[in-house]
Short mmCIF file of C-alpha atoms and ligand atoms in Angstrom, two decimals:
data_model
loop_
_atom_site.label_atom_id
_atom_site.label_comp_id
_atom_site.label_asym_id
_atom_site.label_seq_id
_atom_site.Cartn_x
_atom_site.Cartn_y
_atom_site.Cartn_z
CA VAL A 1 -27.51 -4.65 22.42
CA SER A 2 -26.57 -7.74 24.77
CA MET A 3 -27.18 -11.08 24.15
CA GLU A 4 -30.06 -11.13 27.16
CA HIS A 5 -31.74 -8.43 25.86
CA LEU A 6 -32.02 -10.18 22.05
CA VAL A 7 -32.65 -13.45 23.42
CA GLU A 8 -35.88 -11.62 24.40
CA SER A 9 -36.66 -9.53 22.30
CA VAL A 10 -36.28 -12.63 19.24
CA ARG A 11 -39.19 -14.27 22.34
CA GLU A 12 -41.85 -11.56 22.14
CA ARG A 13 -41.69 -9.90 18.24
CA GLY A 14 -40.86 -13.88 17.40
CA VAL A 15 -39.29 -15.25 14.53
CA ALA A 16 -41.91 -13.48 11.81
CA ALA A 17 -40.93 -9.99 12.45
CA LEU A 18 -37.23 -11.47 12.03
CA MET A 19 -37.48 -11.99 8.89
CA THR A 20 -40.34 -9.15 8.16
CA GLU A 21 -36.82 -7.41 9.16
CA TYR A 22 -34.76 -9.62 6.92
CA MET A 23 -36.81 -8.52 4.24
CA GLU A 24 -35.63 -5.17 4.31
CA ILE A 25 -32.31 -5.02 4.52
CA LYS A 26 -32.62 -7.51 1.89
CA GLN A 27 -35.11 -4.61 -0.34
CA ARG A 28 -32.35 -2.23 -0.12
CA PRO A 29 -30.68 -1.97 -3.82
CA PRO A 30 -27.19 -2.11 -4.24
CA ASP A 31 -24.78 0.67 -3.15
CA GLY A 32 -21.87 0.07 -6.01
CA THR A 33 -21.27 -0.06 -9.78
CA PHE A 34 -20.32 -4.23 -11.69
CA THR A 35 -18.30 -2.98 -14.17
CA ALA A 36 -15.50 -5.77 -13.77
CA ALA A 37 -18.27 -8.29 -13.29
CA LYS A 38 -19.88 -6.97 -16.72
CA LEU A 39 -17.10 -6.77 -18.86
CA LYS A 40 -17.93 -9.13 -21.98
CA ALA A 41 -14.30 -10.65 -21.31
CA ASN A 42 -15.65 -11.69 -17.97
CA LEU A 43 -19.20 -12.54 -18.37
CA PRO A 44 -17.63 -16.35 -18.82
CA LYS A 45 -16.48 -15.79 -15.30
CA ASN A 46 -19.35 -15.22 -13.42
CA ARG A 47 -21.45 -18.82 -11.75
CA TYR A 48 -24.35 -16.85 -11.51
CA THR A 49 -25.25 -14.27 -13.92
CA ASP A 50 -27.60 -12.09 -11.92
CA VAL A 51 -25.06 -12.53 -8.61
CA LEU A 52 -22.04 -10.07 -9.83
CA CYS A 53 -19.44 -8.25 -7.69
CA TYR A 54 -18.96 -5.20 -6.22
CA ASP A 55 -16.23 -3.25 -7.82
CA HIS A 56 -14.83 -1.28 -4.87
CA SER A 57 -14.39 -3.74 -2.81
CA ARG A 58 -13.90 -6.76 -5.51
CA VAL A 59 -9.65 -8.39 -5.08
CA CYS A 60 -8.05 -7.39 -7.77
CA LEU A 61 -5.52 -10.48 -8.91
CA GLU A 62 -2.03 -9.08 -10.70
CA GLN A 63 -2.64 -7.27 -13.90
CA LEU A 64 -0.43 -9.84 -15.82
CA ASP A 65 -0.80 -8.51 -19.14
CA PRO A 66 -0.65 -4.68 -19.91
CA ASN A 67 -3.31 -4.63 -22.49
CA ASP A 68 -6.30 -7.03 -21.23
CA PRO A 69 -8.09 -5.57 -19.01
CA SER A 70 -9.98 -8.47 -17.63
CA CYS A 71 -7.07 -10.12 -16.74
CA ASP A 72 -6.93 -9.01 -12.64
CA TYR A 73 -10.93 -10.36 -12.25
CA ILE A 74 -12.61 -12.84 -9.99
CA HIS A 75 -15.51 -12.81 -8.50
CA ALA A 76 -14.45 -11.55 -5.27
CA ASN A 77 -14.51 -9.19 -2.01
CA TYR A 78 -12.77 -8.34 0.76
CA VAL A 79 -15.11 -8.42 3.80
CA ASP A 80 -13.50 -6.38 7.39
CA GLY A 81 -14.19 -9.03 9.70
CA TYR A 82 -14.55 -7.50 13.79
CA LYS A 83 -12.28 -4.78 14.21
CA GLN A 84 -9.77 -6.35 11.04
CA LYS A 85 -9.94 -5.10 7.77
CA ASN A 86 -10.24 -7.62 5.22
CA ALA A 87 -10.43 -10.84 7.56
CA PHE A 88 -12.08 -12.57 4.63
CA ILE A 89 -12.67 -12.86 0.95
CA SER A 90 -15.90 -13.78 0.04
CA THR A 91 -15.52 -15.20 -3.52
CA GLN A 92 -18.23 -17.92 -6.09
CA GLY A 93 -17.07 -21.70 -5.79
CA PRO A 94 -14.81 -21.75 -8.41
CA LEU A 95 -15.80 -22.49 -12.04
CA PRO A 96 -13.48 -25.26 -14.59
CA LYS A 97 -12.13 -22.08 -15.93
CA THR A 98 -11.35 -19.73 -12.83
CA ILE A 99 -9.66 -22.49 -11.27
CA PRO A 100 -6.32 -21.61 -11.95
CA ASP A 101 -7.80 -17.76 -11.29
CA PHE A 102 -9.07 -19.05 -7.42
CA TRP A 103 -5.20 -20.58 -6.33
CA ARG A 104 -3.52 -17.56 -8.00
CA MET A 105 -5.75 -15.45 -5.93
CA VAL A 106 -4.77 -17.52 -2.56
CA TRP A 107 -1.09 -17.47 -3.67
CA GLU A 108 -1.25 -13.77 -4.59
CA GLN A 109 -3.51 -13.04 -1.51
CA GLN A 110 -1.54 -14.27 0.51
CA SER A 111 -4.26 -16.86 2.64
CA LEU A 112 -3.16 -20.31 4.78
CA VAL A 113 -7.40 -21.08 5.41
CA ILE A 114 -9.83 -21.51 2.75
CA VAL A 115 -13.58 -21.86 4.09
CA MET A 116 -15.95 -23.94 1.72
CA THR A 117 -19.53 -24.23 2.72
CA THR A 118 -20.98 -26.31 -0.04
CA ARG A 119 -20.31 -29.47 -1.65
CA VAL A 120 -19.22 -29.64 -5.25
CA VAL A 121 -22.85 -31.19 -6.52
CA GLU A 122 -25.49 -30.77 -4.39
CA ARG A 123 -28.98 -32.71 -5.54
CA GLY A 124 -27.64 -33.60 -8.80
CA ARG A 125 -26.16 -30.25 -9.67
CA ASN A 126 -22.56 -28.76 -10.38
CA LYS A 127 -22.00 -26.14 -7.21
CA CYS A 128 -18.11 -26.04 -7.46
CA ALA A 129 -15.50 -26.71 -9.22
CA GLN A 130 -13.46 -29.91 -8.07
CA TYR A 131 -10.07 -27.04 -8.03
CA TRP A 132 -8.46 -29.78 -5.36
CA GLY A 133 -7.70 -32.89 -4.84
CA PRO A 134 -10.14 -35.22 -2.16
CA GLU A 135 -7.75 -37.72 -1.12
CA ILE A 136 -4.76 -38.18 0.20
CA GLY A 137 -2.06 -37.72 -2.74
CA ASP A 138 -4.21 -36.40 -5.50
CA GLN A 139 -2.97 -33.35 -7.44
CA VAL A 140 -4.92 -31.01 -8.95
CA THR A 141 -2.90 -28.53 -11.76
CA ALA A 142 -3.84 -25.10 -12.41
CA GLY A 143 -2.38 -22.31 -14.52
CA GLY A 144 1.21 -22.05 -13.14
CA TYR A 145 0.03 -23.87 -9.33
CA ASN A 146 0.38 -27.38 -8.25
CA VAL A 147 -1.42 -28.59 -5.43
CA THR A 148 -1.37 -31.45 -3.76
CA THR A 149 -3.64 -33.31 -0.89
CA LEU A 150 -1.08 -33.99 2.08
CA GLU A 151 -4.08 -35.34 4.49
CA VAL A 152 -7.31 -35.56 5.13
CA ASP A 153 -9.47 -35.94 8.41
CA ARG A 154 -13.15 -36.49 7.76
CA SER A 155 -16.06 -36.30 10.48
CA SER A 156 -19.91 -36.40 9.85
CA GLU A 157 -20.12 -32.57 9.42
CA TYR A 158 -16.95 -31.11 8.11
CA THR A 159 -13.29 -32.50 6.17
CA ILE A 160 -10.15 -30.72 6.68
CA SER A 161 -7.33 -30.72 4.06
CA LYS A 162 -4.17 -30.65 4.53
CA LEU A 163 -3.05 -28.72 0.63
CA LEU A 164 0.65 -28.16 -0.43
CA LEU A 165 0.07 -25.14 -2.80
CA THR A 166 3.52 -24.95 -5.08
CA LYS A 167 4.23 -22.04 -7.13
CA THR A 168 4.92 -24.14 -9.80
CA LYS A 169 8.32 -21.21 -11.27
CA THR A 170 9.97 -21.15 -8.70
CA GLU A 171 9.18 -23.78 -6.35
CA GLU A 172 7.85 -21.90 -3.76
CA THR A 173 5.34 -24.10 -1.31
CA ARG A 174 2.86 -23.14 0.60
CA GLU A 175 0.42 -25.19 3.40
CA ILE A 176 -2.65 -24.88 3.28
CA CYS A 177 -5.73 -26.02 5.15
CA HIS A 178 -9.28 -26.21 2.52
CA MET A 179 -12.05 -27.16 5.87
CA LEU A 180 -14.99 -28.49 3.85
CA TYR A 181 -18.52 -27.59 6.14
CA THR A 182 -20.57 -30.82 4.34
CA GLY A 183 -23.50 -30.45 6.86
CA TRP A 184 -25.32 -27.04 4.87
CA PRO A 185 -27.14 -27.52 2.13
CA ASP A 186 -27.74 -24.48 -0.09
CA TYR A 187 -30.50 -22.18 0.20
CA GLY A 188 -30.67 -23.56 3.54
CA VAL A 189 -28.90 -23.56 7.47
CA PRO A 190 -26.66 -25.77 8.67
CA ARG A 191 -28.50 -29.59 10.41
CA SER A 192 -26.71 -28.24 13.37
CA ALA A 193 -26.09 -24.99 15.10
CA LYS A 194 -23.36 -27.20 17.54
CA ALA A 195 -21.21 -28.17 14.52
CA LEU A 196 -20.93 -25.24 12.83
CA LEU A 197 -19.87 -23.01 15.67
CA GLN A 198 -17.63 -26.01 16.00
CA PHE A 199 -16.01 -25.23 12.93
CA LEU A 200 -15.73 -21.94 13.49
CA GLY A 201 -13.10 -22.58 15.91
CA LEU A 202 -11.27 -24.30 14.24
CA VAL A 203 -11.22 -21.79 11.19
CA ARG A 204 -9.78 -19.38 13.82
CA GLN A 205 -7.34 -21.95 15.60
CA GLN A 206 -6.05 -23.54 12.61
CA GLN A 207 -5.94 -20.25 10.64
CA SER A 208 -3.95 -19.05 14.12
CA ASN A 209 -1.38 -22.79 14.11
CA LEU A 210 -0.03 -21.71 10.61
CA LEU A 211 0.00 -18.01 11.20
CA ALA A 212 2.54 -19.03 13.97
CA ASN A 213 4.26 -21.41 11.55
CA LEU A 214 5.35 -18.52 9.70
CA GLY A 215 7.02 -16.06 12.36
CA ASP A 216 7.33 -13.31 12.63
CA ALA A 217 6.17 -12.05 8.22
CA TRP A 218 2.27 -10.98 9.68
CA ALA A 219 3.94 -8.96 13.10
CA GLY A 220 2.19 -5.35 12.16
CA HIS A 221 -1.54 -8.05 11.40
CA PRO A 222 -2.12 -10.63 14.12
CA ARG A 223 -4.50 -12.13 12.52
CA GLY A 224 -2.96 -12.62 8.79
CA PRO A 225 -3.78 -13.17 5.66
CA PRO A 226 -7.37 -13.16 4.65
CA ILE A 227 -9.51 -16.11 5.34
CA VAL A 228 -10.88 -17.38 1.62
CA VAL A 229 -14.92 -18.23 2.20
CA HIS A 230 -16.75 -19.65 -0.75
CA CYS A 231 -20.07 -21.73 -1.27
CA SER A 232 -21.55 -21.81 -4.23
CA ALA A 233 -22.54 -17.77 -5.07
CA GLY A 234 -20.62 -16.36 -2.38
CA ILE A 235 -23.08 -15.02 -0.86
CA GLY A 236 -25.57 -17.00 1.09
CA ARG A 237 -23.43 -19.84 3.48
CA THR A 238 -20.41 -17.59 3.22
CA GLY A 239 -22.12 -14.12 4.26
CA THR A 240 -24.41 -16.84 6.77
CA PHE A 241 -20.53 -17.44 8.18
CA CYS A 242 -18.51 -14.10 7.96
CA THR A 243 -21.70 -12.80 10.04
CA LEU A 244 -21.60 -15.21 12.67
CA ASP A 245 -17.67 -15.05 12.77
CA ILE A 246 -18.15 -11.23 13.56
CA CYS A 247 -20.59 -10.84 15.79
CA ILE A 248 -18.74 -13.94 17.96
CA SER A 249 -16.02 -11.74 17.99
CA ARG A 250 -17.78 -8.72 19.11
CA LEU A 251 -19.93 -10.73 22.15
CA GLU A 252 -16.08 -11.40 22.97
CA ASP A 253 -15.38 -8.23 23.04
CA THR A 254 -17.93 -6.23 24.13
CA GLY A 255 -20.42 -8.36 25.51
CA SER A 256 -23.15 -6.92 23.28
CA VAL A 257 -24.82 -8.39 19.99
CA ASP A 258 -25.27 -6.65 15.85
CA ILE A 259 -26.42 -8.92 14.35
CA ARG A 260 -28.54 -5.98 11.91
CA GLY A 261 -25.53 -3.87 11.22
CA THR A 262 -23.30 -6.89 10.99
CA VAL A 263 -24.98 -7.93 8.37
CA GLU A 264 -25.60 -4.05 6.34
CA LYS A 265 -21.82 -3.77 6.62
CA ILE A 266 -20.76 -7.17 4.56
CA ARG A 267 -23.60 -6.30 2.61
CA SER A 268 -21.80 -2.84 1.43
CA GLN A 269 -18.55 -5.21 0.63
CA ARG A 270 -20.40 -8.24 -0.55
CA ALA A 271 -23.33 -7.56 -2.72
CA PHE A 272 -26.37 -9.49 -1.78
CA SER A 273 -25.41 -11.49 1.56
CA ILE A 274 -27.09 -13.74 3.58
CA GLN A 275 -30.13 -15.41 0.82
CA MET A 276 -32.75 -16.55 2.62
CA PRO A 277 -34.73 -15.27 6.34
CA ASP A 278 -33.80 -19.05 7.34
CA GLN A 279 -30.49 -17.97 7.38
CA TYR A 280 -30.50 -14.35 8.84
CA VAL A 281 -33.07 -16.49 11.98
CA PHE A 282 -30.66 -19.37 12.30
CA CYS A 283 -27.54 -16.18 12.76
CA HIS A 284 -29.56 -15.93 15.65
CA MET A 285 -29.99 -19.16 16.75
CA ALA A 286 -26.37 -19.83 16.98
CA LEU A 287 -25.44 -16.26 18.54
CA ALA A 288 -28.12 -18.05 20.99
CA GLU A 289 -26.56 -21.13 21.21
CA TYR A 290 -22.63 -19.52 21.30
CA ALA A 291 -23.75 -17.81 24.52
CA LEU A 292 -24.88 -20.39 26.45
CA SER A 293 -21.81 -22.87 26.26
CA ARG A 294 -20.26 -19.01 27.09
CA GLY A 295 -22.99 -19.32 30.49
CA MET A 296 -23.69 -16.04 29.16
CA LEU A 297 -27.18 -17.36 28.46
CA SER A 298 -29.48 -19.86 31.10
CA PRO A 299 -30.61 -22.69 29.91
CA GLN A 300 -34.23 -21.19 30.28
CA GLN A 301 -33.84 -18.25 28.60
CA ILE A 302 -32.69 -20.69 25.36
CA ALA A 303 -35.99 -23.28 26.30
CA MET A 304 -38.08 -19.42 25.27
CA LEU A 305 -36.75 -19.13 22.36
CA PRO A 306 -38.71 -20.86 18.93
CA PRO A 307 -37.67 -24.26 18.72
CA THR A 308 -34.48 -23.94 15.77
CA ILE A 309 -32.31 -23.73 18.73
CA GLU A 310 -33.73 -26.86 20.37
CA GLU A 311 -33.16 -29.23 18.50
CA ASP A 312 -29.03 -28.34 18.43
CA SER A 313 -28.92 -28.11 22.22
CA ASP A 314 -28.76 -31.61 23.92
N1 PTR B 1 -28.57 -17.66 -10.15
C1 PTR B 1 -28.25 -17.86 -8.33
C2 PTR B 1 -29.59 -19.08 -7.57
O1 PTR B 1 -30.57 -19.71 -8.39
O2 PTR B 1 -30.36 -18.72 -6.91
C3 PTR B 1 -27.63 -17.34 -7.53
C4 PTR B 1 -27.48 -17.73 -6.78
C5 PTR B 1 -27.16 -19.43 -6.42
C6 PTR B 1 -27.42 -17.53 -5.17
C7 PTR B 1 -26.47 -20.44 -5.00
C8 PTR B 1 -27.55 -18.42 -3.86
C9 PTR B 1 -26.57 -19.39 -3.46
O3 PTR B 1 -26.31 -18.98 -2.63
P1 PTR B 1 -25.03 -19.77 -2.02
O4 PTR B 1 -24.28 -18.34 -1.89
O5 PTR B 1 -25.02 -20.38 -0.29
O6 PTR B 1 -24.10 -20.32 -3.05
N1 PTR B 2 -31.44 -16.80 -8.08
C1 PTR B 2 -30.67 -15.82 -6.31
C2 PTR B 2 -32.09 -15.71 -5.61
O1 PTR B 2 -32.78 -15.76 -6.40
O2 PTR B 2 -32.00 -15.13 -4.42
C3 PTR B 2 -30.68 -14.54 -7.34
C4 PTR B 2 -30.06 -13.23 -6.43
C5 PTR B 2 -29.50 -12.90 -5.68
C6 PTR B 2 -31.75 -12.49 -6.44
C7 PTR B 2 -29.04 -11.34 -5.28
C8 PTR B 2 -31.41 -11.67 -6.05
C9 PTR B 2 -30.17 -10.90 -4.96
O3 PTR B 2 -29.78 -10.11 -4.71
P1 PTR B 2 -31.02 -9.73 -2.94
O4 PTR B 2 -30.70 -10.55 -2.21
O5 PTR B 2 -30.60 -8.26 -2.72
O6 PTR B 2 -32.10 -10.22 -3.00
#
């Protein structure tokens, strides 16, 4: 449907109808197996026992030990973008013991950008291991990799760091952009839709800058390697982020939106994506905010929407 249509329907049916729509999506049972995630040797690699990782779309690490079927497992799935296969890797926040696997995945998949939408500790609980150094000059050694923090740029809602990832054995190095969004509580929605949209634009920009540095290495794939996206479980906030990216690309390309279809598609690749009704509603509001900023909707149309959006549009 068109953006105007969407806004009209949200206004008419209200937020409660969106919540109901989300519950319908959520009630559908997972359609796939979780065999690798349930292997005894892999259980300690899952952050949450109730959030498992599909087999059919999982990212397999290189099988380093042919006798160990568990050594290719990491809690991560490929997720398609808008007209782009495997645009993202959605993954859980690394555990202390899976940090080496995480960096190995980044290296093997040749990813350039890591998006993190959780903080390391929230409400006194560990949500993600400190797998990179937060200060300039910090170094982290993980398995066969070394990670050095070269630059850190902090603003109120996010922190962007330039990391140097070195494969110790060959001394090959790669520049990685680490993009930490701090203004997003777990189980919740970002404090500011505007700031998140701005962040999303920066993610795309970083990916294309880093890609340009590589010359024609990715010639056949103009948008490059998968962007690694994670929160704590890698489903709620990660799913919301991917939904918005996909919906915005589609809106730019065709002028139409399909939030429900997008969420269903993402959930078919990364089970349980988008965790809260609020996050589903937020996708609608943020998309309306985006359309407003692009002159696709009028302020009057926006003013008719439920209040979430007005708080952000100053
Ligand atoms: N078992 C956890 C829970 O207690 O809810 C699973 C979980 C944790 C699910 C965090 C989603 C979470 O949010 P996010 O995917 O945004 O990190
Ligand atoms: N602790 C999580 C929660 O209660 O939200 C665990 C969980 C994760 C529960 C996923 C259900 C999940 O699947 P679905 O999103 O399909 O309900």
